[in-house]
XYZ file of C-alpha atoms in Angstrom:
381
model
C 109.453 133.399 102.300
C 111.438 131.985 105.218
C 110.768 129.384 107.890
C 110.694 131.115 111.244
C 109.620 128.420 113.704
C 109.250 124.640 114.119
C 107.104 123.308 116.979
C 106.223 119.760 118.055
C 103.232 118.435 119.997
C 102.790 115.107 121.820
C 99.207 114.280 120.933
C 97.234 111.352 122.435
C 96.774 108.526 121.818
C 100.368 108.013 120.561
C 101.101 110.638 117.923
C 103.563 113.493 117.433
C 102.639 116.488 115.273
C 104.911 119.257 114.026
C 103.971 122.771 112.953
C 106.222 124.772 110.647
C 105.485 128.496 110.372
C 106.791 131.081 107.924
C 107.342 134.822 107.999
C 104.516 135.204 105.470
C 101.997 133.482 107.739
C 101.705 130.197 105.830
C 101.699 127.215 108.186
C 102.479 123.586 107.390
C 101.689 120.527 109.495
C 103.436 117.154 109.620
C 103.391 113.974 111.670
C 106.921 112.819 112.604
C 106.641 109.871 114.979
C 107.879 106.421 115.857
C 105.141 104.742 117.842
C 106.471 104.189 121.356
C 109.451 106.515 120.794
C 107.673 109.808 120.146
C 109.823 111.746 122.612
C 112.999 110.584 120.870
C 111.707 111.699 117.468
C 110.693 115.016 119.015
C 114.322 115.589 120.012
C 115.442 114.715 116.474
C 112.995 117.228 114.994
C 114.393 119.899 117.317
C 117.911 119.203 116.056
C 116.875 119.218 112.378
C 114.945 122.457 112.924
C 118.252 124.215 113.587
C 118.962 123.871 109.875
C 115.458 124.689 108.626
C 114.815 127.953 110.471
C 115.670 130.813 108.128
C 115.430 128.674 104.983
C 113.042 128.984 102.043
C 110.342 126.320 102.672
C 109.644 125.864 98.953
C 113.000 124.152 98.343
C 111.432 120.876 99.476
C 113.732 118.487 97.617
C 116.878 120.381 98.568
C 115.910 120.306 102.241
C 115.139 116.585 102.035
C 118.645 115.953 100.708
C 120.294 118.034 103.442
C 118.147 116.653 106.266
C 118.764 113.026 105.288
C 122.439 113.294 104.314
C 123.862 116.406 105.955
C 124.542 114.808 109.321
C 126.893 112.121 107.909
C 125.116 109.318 109.838
C 122.028 108.381 107.880
C 118.803 106.444 108.040
C 117.095 104.518 110.808
C 113.569 104.954 112.121
C 114.158 108.011 114.320
C 115.931 110.204 111.771
C 113.766 109.028 108.863
C 110.584 109.720 110.841
C 111.766 113.162 111.927
C 112.539 114.023 108.304
C 109.194 112.540 107.226
C 107.113 114.873 109.377
C 109.105 117.918 108.334
C 108.816 116.897 104.691
C 105.030 116.608 105.038
C 104.904 120.085 106.547
C 107.015 121.551 103.740
C 104.753 120.003 101.096
C 101.766 121.418 103.006
C 103.340 124.879 102.866
C 104.202 124.478 99.181
C 100.638 123.530 98.282
C 99.242 126.473 100.212
C 101.767 128.849 98.654
C 100.903 127.687 95.133
C 97.179 127.347 95.865
C 97.054 123.658 94.949
C 96.699 120.289 96.661
C 99.942 118.325 96.980
C 98.785 115.711 94.457
C 98.615 118.459 91.833
C 102.259 119.286 92.545
C 103.116 115.588 92.146
C 101.767 115.562 88.597
C 98.036 115.592 89.143
C 95.522 112.971 90.231
C 95.294 109.591 88.531
C 92.107 108.661 90.439
C 89.042 110.368 91.850
C 88.889 108.559 95.186
C 91.095 106.376 97.367
C 90.052 102.939 98.580
C 90.703 102.404 102.292
C 90.382 99.493 104.690
C 89.288 99.247 108.307
C 91.006 97.416 111.133
C 89.267 94.466 112.785
C 90.023 93.444 116.346
C 88.822 90.485 118.356
C 90.470 87.348 119.638
C 87.853 84.819 118.587
C 85.890 84.202 115.377
C 82.582 85.396 116.851
C 84.041 88.775 117.772
C 85.695 89.081 114.386
C 82.488 88.266 112.524
C 80.606 90.897 114.515
C 83.250 93.566 113.872
C 83.450 92.786 110.155
C 79.665 92.912 109.868
C 79.674 96.395 111.384
C 82.220 97.582 108.818
C 80.269 96.040 105.955
C 77.138 97.772 107.210
C 79.096 101.052 107.176
C 79.994 100.507 103.518
C 83.580 99.278 103.827
C 84.813 96.991 101.076
C 87.987 95.769 102.807
C 89.280 95.021 106.301
C 92.616 94.024 107.812
C 93.201 91.868 110.875
C 96.088 90.423 112.828
C 96.633 86.771 112.014
C 97.046 85.854 115.660
C 98.372 86.914 118.996
C 101.705 85.611 120.207
C 103.136 82.949 117.908
C 105.368 80.054 118.906
C 108.578 79.643 116.883
C 106.968 76.651 115.163
C 103.159 76.820 115.521
C 101.257 73.712 116.442
C 98.523 72.330 114.225
C 96.042 73.930 116.631
C 97.792 77.307 116.255
C 97.586 77.129 112.466
C 93.944 76.080 112.624
C 93.214 79.041 114.893
C 94.651 81.479 112.338
C 92.581 79.882 109.585
C 89.364 79.905 111.654
C 89.735 83.578 112.494
C 90.345 84.494 108.868
C 87.467 82.266 107.742
C 85.114 84.121 110.090
C 85.957 87.389 108.362
C 85.717 85.881 104.894
C 82.283 84.409 105.600
C 80.882 87.850 106.390
C 82.730 89.634 103.591
C 81.751 87.193 100.877
C 83.657 86.864 97.600
C 83.403 90.503 96.469
C 85.107 92.205 99.422
C 88.684 91.864 100.656
C 90.465 90.858 103.826
C 94.160 91.455 104.481
C 96.102 89.463 107.058
C 98.873 90.990 109.177
C 101.529 88.685 110.635
C 103.175 91.756 112.224
C 106.623 90.193 112.105
C 105.528 87.670 114.730
C 106.294 84.624 112.594
C 109.653 82.936 112.291
C 110.635 81.729 108.844
C 109.401 78.161 109.577
C 106.147 79.539 110.985
C 105.563 81.675 107.898
C 106.217 78.655 105.677
C 103.383 76.878 107.488
C 100.922 79.769 107.653
C 100.971 81.259 104.166
C 99.837 78.110 102.332
C 97.278 77.406 105.082
C 95.389 80.671 104.464
C 95.599 80.666 100.667
C 92.158 79.130 100.074
C 90.562 82.124 101.844
C 92.119 84.460 99.262
C 93.602 87.243 101.414
C 94.240 90.501 99.584
C 97.749 90.379 101.024
C 99.707 88.875 103.906
C 101.646 91.635 105.616
C 105.090 91.449 107.198
C 105.483 87.654 107.342
C 109.083 88.154 108.502
C 110.862 90.767 110.585
C 113.002 93.139 108.478
C 116.297 91.620 109.611
C 115.249 88.325 108.021
C 114.622 89.965 104.672
C 117.314 87.797 103.096
C 114.810 84.911 103.392
C 111.998 86.763 101.635
C 112.778 85.348 98.204
C 112.498 81.780 99.505
C 109.246 82.608 101.253
C 107.716 84.375 98.254
C 108.642 81.422 96.055
C 106.537 79.051 98.162
C 103.758 81.534 99.045
C 100.474 81.127 97.118
C 99.313 84.551 98.393
C 100.506 88.144 97.759
C 103.292 88.999 100.223
C 103.524 92.570 101.515
C 106.130 94.329 103.634
C 107.593 97.717 104.406
C 106.313 99.415 107.560
C 109.792 99.034 109.102
C 111.759 99.951 105.987
C 112.796 103.567 105.662
C 114.019 104.304 102.152
C 114.477 103.148 98.574
C 117.660 101.269 99.413
C 115.754 99.243 102.039
C 112.952 98.383 99.626
C 115.143 97.293 96.738
C 116.044 93.853 98.200
C 112.392 93.208 99.097
C 111.323 94.009 95.542
C 114.116 91.868 94.137
C 112.816 89.061 96.390
C 109.452 89.323 94.646
C 107.099 90.936 97.154
C 103.786 91.913 95.595
C 102.970 94.948 97.735
C 105.171 97.592 99.385
C 103.958 99.382 102.519
C 106.128 102.393 103.297
C 104.783 104.703 105.979
C 104.831 108.413 105.034
C 105.561 109.228 108.691
C 108.544 106.843 108.830
C 109.994 106.459 105.344
C 111.163 109.996 104.645
C 107.775 111.591 104.064
C 105.943 112.333 100.838
C 109.176 112.870 98.907
C 110.643 109.422 99.571
C 107.420 107.397 99.560
C 106.667 108.797 96.123
C 110.059 107.504 94.940
C 109.546 104.124 96.624
C 106.263 103.791 94.735
C 108.010 104.519 91.448
C 110.676 101.941 92.236
C 107.979 99.384 93.051
C 106.236 100.122 89.771
C 109.326 98.988 87.857
C 108.935 95.586 89.553
C 105.192 95.358 88.941
C 104.552 95.748 92.673
C 101.709 97.733 94.220
C 101.666 100.450 96.897
C 99.595 100.147 100.084
C 100.896 102.823 102.474
C 101.139 101.898 106.140
C 99.242 104.444 108.262
C 97.855 103.420 111.673
C 98.486 107.003 112.828
C 96.816 110.401 112.896
C 95.056 112.698 110.418
C 98.152 114.465 109.089
C 99.871 111.207 108.204
C 96.686 109.971 106.547
C 96.312 113.170 104.529
C 99.919 112.837 103.351
C 99.266 109.207 102.383
C 96.162 110.169 100.437
C 98.033 112.831 98.480
C 100.528 110.166 97.398
C 97.771 107.668 96.602
C 95.937 110.166 94.428
C 99.011 110.712 92.240
C 100.426 107.156 92.164
C 99.432 104.789 89.328
C 100.375 101.554 91.133
C 98.436 102.330 94.315
C 96.374 99.442 95.757
C 94.695 100.404 99.043
C 95.193 102.748 102.014
C 95.348 101.962 105.732
C 93.551 104.325 108.141
C 93.090 104.257 111.891
C 89.429 105.020 112.626
C 88.414 102.522 115.313
C 91.855 100.924 115.560
C 92.608 99.270 118.881
C 95.454 101.701 119.691
C 93.311 104.812 119.748
C 91.822 104.427 123.218
C 89.272 107.254 123.367
C 90.918 109.623 120.883
C 89.950 109.267 117.256
C 91.496 110.159 113.920
C 89.203 113.103 113.183
C 89.305 114.729 116.628
C 92.082 117.196 115.746
C 90.537 118.587 112.566
C 88.495 121.776 112.232
C 86.374 120.029 109.596
C 86.470 116.217 109.428
C 84.631 116.126 106.083
C 87.727 115.773 103.845
C 88.667 112.472 105.543
C 85.155 111.032 105.718
C 84.834 107.519 104.342
C 81.946 106.864 101.940
C 81.424 103.401 100.431
C 84.901 102.349 101.518
C 86.639 105.308 99.844
C 87.859 108.817 100.657
C 87.135 111.383 97.962
C 89.905 113.310 96.269
C 91.246 116.086 98.516
C 90.976 119.452 96.777
C 92.046 122.053 99.351
C 95.580 123.468 99.028
C 98.452 121.634 100.704
C 97.639 118.397 102.482
C 93.934 119.167 102.123
C 93.007 119.297 105.817
C 92.770 122.037 108.436
C 94.331 121.041 111.753
C 92.627 122.381 114.892
C 95.615 124.145 116.423
C 93.835 124.907 119.693
C 92.857 121.254 120.162
C 96.418 120.139 119.418
C 97.890 122.575 121.933
C 95.421 121.420 124.596
C 96.293 117.791 123.893
C 100.006 118.501 124.120
C 99.572 119.845 127.644
C 98.449 116.356 128.671
C 100.859 114.597 126.320
C 101.363 110.841 126.341
C 104.014 108.196 126.950
C 102.641 105.364 124.805
C 104.735 102.189 124.727
C 104.098 98.941 122.922
C 103.799 95.810 125.069
C 106.656 93.350 125.492
C 105.583 89.748 125.040
C 107.071 86.510 126.381
C 106.918 82.922 125.262
C 105.710 80.278 127.706
C 109.296 79.608 128.757
C 109.890 83.290 129.585
C 111.910 84.136 126.465
C 111.163 87.161 124.318
C 108.319 86.943 121.780
C 107.682 89.320 118.863
C 104.749 91.679 119.474
């Protein structure tokens, strides 16, 4: 069997899909994207496809090594994301060729279902409470929310109180038996994070995500040492070498994204590395159905898995939803806050090729906003 074609599709709201076909008719799908830079990743996939066309798709590990190391210059979000989507597609082909779901090829399932959380929007506590109540009514057992909007370099007492009030609104609805995760989104400076993490501890967040931007990772150990809550990070780290310092700093949860951090192959290895530090895996995935399916395959075969992000109802989607590009949405349906074990060969989903091709004709040019502080200087988004 040989790879004979690699195609990419710009799919609203902000996704990029790839389709890898073989001369035996087996097709694999992947999701290689950097949100806001999808066109750049598309170009990278085109370049990497020059190597893949004509190769045996079942040599997944060999291709991962060549794609990540064969160009001399390595790493970074664009290349790692391009490799990630192609890696997903190759695992999809492998599963279909062997007649097994990817998790079976990774050693078999260690769980029967995967716990997921829902995103909560809203700028004030009343809106948050209403959104959380809707998720609870739908059977969700966990939600995640941004801690705040724009943050000053050193938050005022009122700013800190606002973060606490918003989190308290969610906790009041959830009660003591459900979970809420808090995302700082890299918006906090080190002094701001030192203020915020102790302030929210009494509300028992499941985790506090990305309290510092990746380039300040050398301060993580100090922050973890004074943090009375589980610290999580990883959506902007792209390989094992990036995660090692974070684990050595003592983070409790790693959050690699299977569409950014080298795909199924590398996220599986990151999870194993985290396990040696007693850390848990909570894959980042505010993206589309292919990325989610890849994440679920990893979760099903990973002992130290904690919880899975998914994008149904997320504020980025804007009229296009996670399940819109599937022939049958049933495999990704959420029941009682969980997605059941995927059993179909490959990634376990059937992508609606016609819908994807129609969407690509419209395309998208999604960009994240650029924020400013009150004095006009740049602020983290």
